JSON list of C-alpha atoms in Angstrom, two decimals:
[
{"chain": "A", "resi": 93, "resn": "MET", "atom": "CA", "xyz": [46.68, -63.54, 31.13]},
{"chain": "A", "resi": 94, "resn": "ASN", "atom": "CA", "xyz": [42.96, -62.91, 30.67]},
{"chain": "A", "resi": 95, "resn": "VAL", "atom": "CA", "xyz": [41.41, -59.73, 29.34]},
{"chain": "A", "resi": 96, "resn": "THR", "atom": "CA", "xyz": [37.71, -59.14, 29.94]},
{"chain": "A", "resi": 97, "resn": "ARG", "atom": "CA", "xyz": [35.56, -56.47, 28.35]},
{"chain": "A", "resi": 98, "resn": "PHE", "atom": "CA", "xyz": [32.66, -55.25, 30.49]},
{"chain": "A", "resi": 99, "resn": "ASN", "atom": "CA", "xyz": [29.31, -54.84, 28.78]},
{"chain": "A", "resi": 100, "resn": "ASP", "atom": "CA", "xyz": [27.41, -53.10, 31.61]},
{"chain": "A", "resi": 101, "resn": "ALA", "atom": "CA", "xyz": [26.56, -49.74, 29.98]},
{"chain": "A", "resi": 102, "resn": "GLN", "atom": "CA", "xyz": [26.05, -47.87, 33.27]},
{"chain": "A", "resi": 103, "resn": "LEU", "atom": "CA", "xyz": [29.33, -49.17, 34.72]},
{"chain": "A", "resi": 104, "resn": "ILE", "atom": "CA", "xyz": [31.17, -48.11, 31.56]},
{"chain": "A", "resi": 105, "resn": "LYS", "atom": "CA", "xyz": [29.71, -44.59, 31.78]},
{"chain": "A", "resi": 106, "resn": "ILE", "atom": "CA", "xyz": [30.53, -44.28, 35.47]},
{"chain": "A", "resi": 107, "resn": "LEU", "atom": "CA", "xyz": [34.14, -45.38, 35.07]},
{"chain": "A", "resi": 108, "resn": "ASN", "atom": "CA", "xyz": [34.71, -43.18, 32.03]},
{"chain": "A", "resi": 109, "resn": "TYR", "atom": "CA", "xyz": [33.26, -40.03, 33.57]},
{"chain": "A", "resi": 110, "resn": "ALA", "atom": "CA", "xyz": [34.03, -40.35, 37.30]},
{"chain": "A", "resi": 111, "resn": "ASN", "atom": "CA", "xyz": [36.24, -37.63, 38.75]},
{"chain": "A", "resi": 112, "resn": "LEU", "atom": "CA", "xyz": [38.20, -38.42, 41.94]},
{"chain": "A", "resi": 113, "resn": "ILE", "atom": "CA", "xyz": [37.63, -35.42, 44.21]},
{"chain": "A", "resi": 114, "resn": "GLU", "atom": "CA", "xyz": [38.82, -36.63, 47.61]},
{"chain": "A", "resi": 115, "resn": "GLY", "atom": "CA", "xyz": [40.49, -39.52, 49.32]},
{"chain": "A", "resi": 116, "resn": "ILE", "atom": "CA", "xyz": [41.70, -40.47, 52.77]},
{"chain": "A", "resi": 117, "resn": "ALA", "atom": "CA", "xyz": [43.72, -43.40, 54.03]},
{"chain": "A", "resi": 118, "resn": "SER", "atom": "CA", "xyz": [44.39, -44.73, 57.49]},
{"chain": "A", "resi": 119, "resn": "ASP", "atom": "CA", "xyz": [46.08, -47.86, 58.79]},
{"chain": "A", "resi": 120, "resn": "TYR", "atom": "CA", "xyz": [42.71, -49.64, 58.70]},
{"chain": "A", "resi": 121, "resn": "PHE", "atom": "CA", "xyz": [40.78, -48.39, 55.67]},
{"chain": "A", "resi": 122, "resn": "ASP", "atom": "CA", "xyz": [40.78, -46.21, 52.55]},
{"chain": "A", "resi": 123, "resn": "VAL", "atom": "CA", "xyz": [38.02, -43.95, 51.26]},
{"chain": "A", "resi": 124, "resn": "LYS", "atom": "CA", "xyz": [37.77, -42.46, 47.77]},
{"chain": "A", "resi": 125, "resn": "VAL", "atom": "CA", "xyz": [35.04, -40.03, 46.73]},
{"chain": "A", "resi": 126, "resn": "TYR", "atom": "CA", "xyz": [34.15, -39.65, 43.06]},
{"chain": "A", "resi": 127, "resn": "SER", "atom": "CA", "xyz": [31.96, -36.99, 41.52]},
{"chain": "A", "resi": 128, "resn": "ILE", "atom": "CA", "xyz": [29.75, -37.80, 38.54]},
{"chain": "A", "resi": 129, "resn": "GLU", "atom": "CA", "xyz": [27.42, -35.46, 36.68]},
{"chain": "A", "resi": 130, "resn": "ASN", "atom": "CA", "xyz": [23.84, -36.41, 37.38]},
{"chain": "A", "resi": 131, "resn": "ASP", "atom": "CA", "xyz": [23.14, -36.44, 33.61]},
{"chain": "A", "resi": 132, "resn": "LEU", "atom": "CA", "xyz": [24.77, -39.86, 33.46]},
{"chain": "A", "resi": 133, "resn": "PHE", "atom": "CA", "xyz": [21.95, -41.26, 35.60]},
{"chain": "A", "resi": 134, "resn": "THR", "atom": "CA", "xyz": [19.03, -39.26, 34.18]},
{"chain": "A", "resi": 135, "resn": "SER", "atom": "CA", "xyz": [17.85, -37.74, 30.94]},
{"chain": "A", "resi": 136, "resn": "LYS", "atom": "CA", "xyz": [19.69, -34.79, 29.41]},
{"chain": "A", "resi": 137, "resn": "ASP", "atom": "CA", "xyz": [17.89, -32.00, 31.23]},
{"chain": "A", "resi": 138, "resn": "LYS", "atom": "CA", "xyz": [19.37, -28.48, 30.94]},
{"chain": "A", "resi": 139, "resn": "ARG", "atom": "CA", "xyz": [18.40, -27.73, 34.56]},
{"chain": "A", "resi": 140, "resn": "SER", "atom": "CA", "xyz": [20.59, -30.53, 35.95]},
{"chain": "A", "resi": 141, "resn": "LYS", "atom": "CA", "xyz": [23.94, -29.22, 34.63]},
{"chain": "A", "resi": 142, "resn": "SER", "atom": "CA", "xyz": [25.36, -28.53, 38.10]},
{"chain": "A", "resi": 143, "resn": "LEU", "atom": "CA", "xyz": [23.82, -31.53, 39.86]},
{"chain": "A", "resi": 144, "resn": "TYR", "atom": "CA", "xyz": [26.21, -34.31, 40.82]},
{"chain": "A", "resi": 145, "resn": "ARG", "atom": "CA", "xyz": [26.14, -37.69, 42.47]},
{"chain": "A", "resi": 146, "resn": "LEU", "atom": "CA", "xyz": [28.94, -38.73, 44.79]},
{"chain": "A", "resi": 147, "resn": "LEU", "atom": "CA", "xyz": [30.19, -42.30, 44.69]},
{"chain": "A", "resi": 148, "resn": "ILE", "atom": "CA", "xyz": [31.97, -43.17, 47.93]},
{"chain": "A", "resi": 149, "resn": "ALA", "atom": "CA", "xyz": [34.23, -46.23, 47.78]},
{"chain": "A", "resi": 150, "resn": "VAL", "atom": "CA", "xyz": [35.48, -47.65, 51.06]},
{"chain": "A", "resi": 151, "resn": "SER", "atom": "CA", "xyz": [37.85, -50.57, 51.56]},
{"chain": "A", "resi": 152, "resn": "GLU", "atom": "CA", "xyz": [39.44, -52.14, 54.62]},
{"chain": "A", "resi": 153, "resn": "SER", "atom": "CA", "xyz": [43.22, -52.43, 54.58]},
{"chain": "A", "resi": 154, "resn": "ASP", "atom": "CA", "xyz": [43.42, -56.17, 54.98]},
{"chain": "A", "resi": 155, "resn": "GLU", "atom": "CA", "xyz": [44.39, -59.30, 53.08]},
{"chain": "A", "resi": 156, "resn": "PHE", "atom": "CA", "xyz": [40.71, -60.00, 52.33]},
{"chain": "A", "resi": 157, "resn": "PRO", "atom": "CA", "xyz": [39.19, -56.52, 52.65]},
{"chain": "A", "resi": 158, "resn": "GLN", "atom": "CA", "xyz": [35.52, -55.79, 53.04]},
{"chain": "A", "resi": 159, "resn": "GLN", "atom": "CA", "xyz": [34.61, -53.22, 50.39]},
{"chain": "A", "resi": 160, "resn": "SER", "atom": "CA", "xyz": [31.54, -51.13, 49.62]},
{"chain": "A", "resi": 161, "resn": "VAL", "atom": "CA", "xyz": [30.47, -48.35, 47.28]},
{"chain": "A", "resi": 162, "resn": "TYR", "atom": "CA", "xyz": [27.76, -45.85, 48.23]},
{"chain": "A", "resi": 163, "resn": "ASP", "atom": "CA", "xyz": [25.87, -43.42, 45.99]},
{"chain": "A", "resi": 164, "resn": "ILE", "atom": "CA", "xyz": [24.57, -40.12, 47.37]},
{"chain": "A", "resi": 165, "resn": "GLY", "atom": "CA", "xyz": [22.80, -37.33, 45.52]},
{"chain": "A", "resi": 166, "resn": "PRO", "atom": "CA", "xyz": [21.85, -35.57, 43.44]},
{"chain": "A", "resi": 167, "resn": "LEU", "atom": "CA", "xyz": [23.59, -32.61, 45.07]},
{"chain": "A", "resi": 168, "resn": "LEU", "atom": "CA", "xyz": [24.13, -29.10, 43.74]},
{"chain": "A", "resi": 169, "resn": "ASN", "atom": "CA", "xyz": [27.87, -28.28, 43.55]},
{"chain": "A", "resi": 170, "resn": "PRO", "atom": "CA", "xyz": [28.98, -30.65, 46.35]},
{"chain": "A", "resi": 171, "resn": "VAL", "atom": "CA", "xyz": [32.28, -30.14, 48.17]},
{"chain": "A", "resi": 172, "resn": "ILE", "atom": "CA", "xyz": [33.73, -32.19, 51.03]},
{"chain": "A", "resi": 173, "resn": "VAL", "atom": "CA", "xyz": [34.69, -29.64, 53.65]},
{"chain": "A", "resi": 174, "resn": "ASP", "atom": "CA", "xyz": [35.94, -31.81, 56.52]},
{"chain": "A", "resi": 175, "resn": "TRP", "atom": "CA", "xyz": [36.78, -35.34, 57.66]},
{"chain": "A", "resi": 176, "resn": "VAL", "atom": "CA", "xyz": [36.07, -35.75, 61.38]},
{"chain": "A", "resi": 177, "resn": "ASP", "atom": "CA", "xyz": [36.87, -38.50, 63.90]},
{"chain": "A", "resi": 178, "resn": "ILE", "atom": "CA", "xyz": [38.80, -40.86, 61.63]},
{"chain": "A", "resi": 179, "resn": "LYS", "atom": "CA", "xyz": [39.29, -44.05, 63.64]},
{"chain": "A", "resi": 180, "resn": "ASP", "atom": "CA", "xyz": [39.87, -47.67, 62.76]},
{"chain": "A", "resi": 181, "resn": "CYS", "atom": "CA", "xyz": [37.34, -48.40, 59.99]},
{"chain": "A", "resi": 182, "resn": "GLU", "atom": "CA", "xyz": [34.96, -45.46, 60.44]},
{"chain": "A", "resi": 183, "resn": "THR", "atom": "CA", "xyz": [34.75, -41.71, 60.02]},
{"chain": "A", "resi": 184, "resn": "ASN", "atom": "CA", "xyz": [32.36, -38.79, 59.93]},
{"chain": "A", "resi": 185, "resn": "PHE", "atom": "CA", "xyz": [32.57, -36.22, 57.16]},
{"chain": "A", "resi": 186, "resn": "ILE", "atom": "CA", "xyz": [30.80, -33.07, 56.05]},
{"chain": "A", "resi": 187, "resn": "ILE", "atom": "CA", "xyz": [29.60, -32.26, 52.54]},
{"chain": "A", "resi": 188, "resn": "GLU", "atom": "CA", "xyz": [28.62, -28.71, 51.65]},
{"chain": "A", "resi": 189, "resn": "HIS", "atom": "CA", "xyz": [26.18, -28.29, 48.76]},
{"chain": "A", "resi": 190, "resn": "GLY", "atom": "CA", "xyz": [23.67, -25.91, 47.24]},
{"chain": "A", "resi": 191, "resn": "ASN", "atom": "CA", "xyz": [23.77, -22.57, 45.48]},
{"chain": "A", "resi": 192, "resn": "PRO", "atom": "CA", "xyz": [26.57, -20.11, 46.37]},
{"chain": "A", "resi": 193, "resn": "ILE", "atom": "CA", "xyz": [24.29, -17.93, 48.52]},
{"chain": "A", "resi": 194, "resn": "GLN", "atom": "CA", "xyz": [22.55, -20.64, 50.56]},
{"chain": "A", "resi": 195, "resn": "ARG", "atom": "CA", "xyz": [25.00, -23.51, 51.05]},
{"chain": "A", "resi": 196, "resn": "LYS", "atom": "CA", "xyz": [23.81, -26.43, 53.21]},
{"chain": "A", "resi": 197, "resn": "GLN", "atom": "CA", "xyz": [25.84, -29.02, 55.08]},
{"chain": "A", "resi": 198, "resn": "LEU", "atom": "CA", "xyz": [25.32, -32.77, 55.32]},
{"chain": "A", "resi": 199, "resn": "LYS", "atom": "CA", "xyz": [27.10, -34.64, 58.08]},
{"chain": "A", "resi": 200, "resn": "LEU", "atom": "CA", "xyz": [27.58, -38.32, 57.34]},
{"chain": "A", "resi": 201, "resn": "TYR", "atom": "CA", "xyz": [28.86, -41.37, 59.19]},
{"chain": "A", "resi": 202, "resn": "LEU", "atom": "CA", "xyz": [30.76, -43.94, 57.10]},
{"chain": "A", "resi": 203, "resn": "ASN", "atom": "CA", "xyz": [32.15, -47.41, 57.63]},
{"chain": "A", "resi": 204, "resn": "THR", "atom": "CA", "xyz": [32.47, -50.42, 55.33]},
{"chain": "A", "resi": 205, "resn": "ASN", "atom": "CA", "xyz": [28.93, -51.59, 56.20]},
{"chain": "A", "resi": 206, "resn": "GLU", "atom": "CA", "xyz": [26.95, -48.36, 56.01]},
{"chain": "A", "resi": 207, "resn": "LEU", "atom": "CA", "xyz": [26.72, -44.71, 55.06]},
{"chain": "A", "resi": 208, "resn": "VAL", "atom": "CA", "xyz": [24.32, -42.81, 57.31]},
{"chain": "A", "resi": 209, "resn": "VAL", "atom": "CA", "xyz": [23.16, -39.20, 57.00]},
{"chain": "A", "resi": 210, "resn": "ILE", "atom": "CA", "xyz": [23.44, -37.76, 60.52]},
{"chain": "A", "resi": 211, "resn": "ASN", "atom": "CA", "xyz": [21.93, -34.36, 59.73]},
{"chain": "A", "resi": 212, "resn": "GLN", "atom": "CA", "xyz": [20.67, -32.48, 56.67]}
]
């Protein structure tokens, strides 16, 4: 049995501080969405306390799955509000973000090859 220690500082931070906030699974693919404070990617700025990046991991359900990870943000208090049109290896989903008074919605299209913002 081999044990390997990773030395990539950013990868270590991401894996130690990532918070799984959402996940879906179908017969064809799995999606996991992780939230990470934006401070891990930028300097320690007091104004960025509620800014987050979302890491979206997608994997086919296959013997040799195609897998991808996408990074979106920074977003203010992001929440996934809906998964729409889940079929085979693709889906659309909606992220709500912003301050409590003026929330905005992002609609995104996702498959293992791309993450596309449909509207902002």
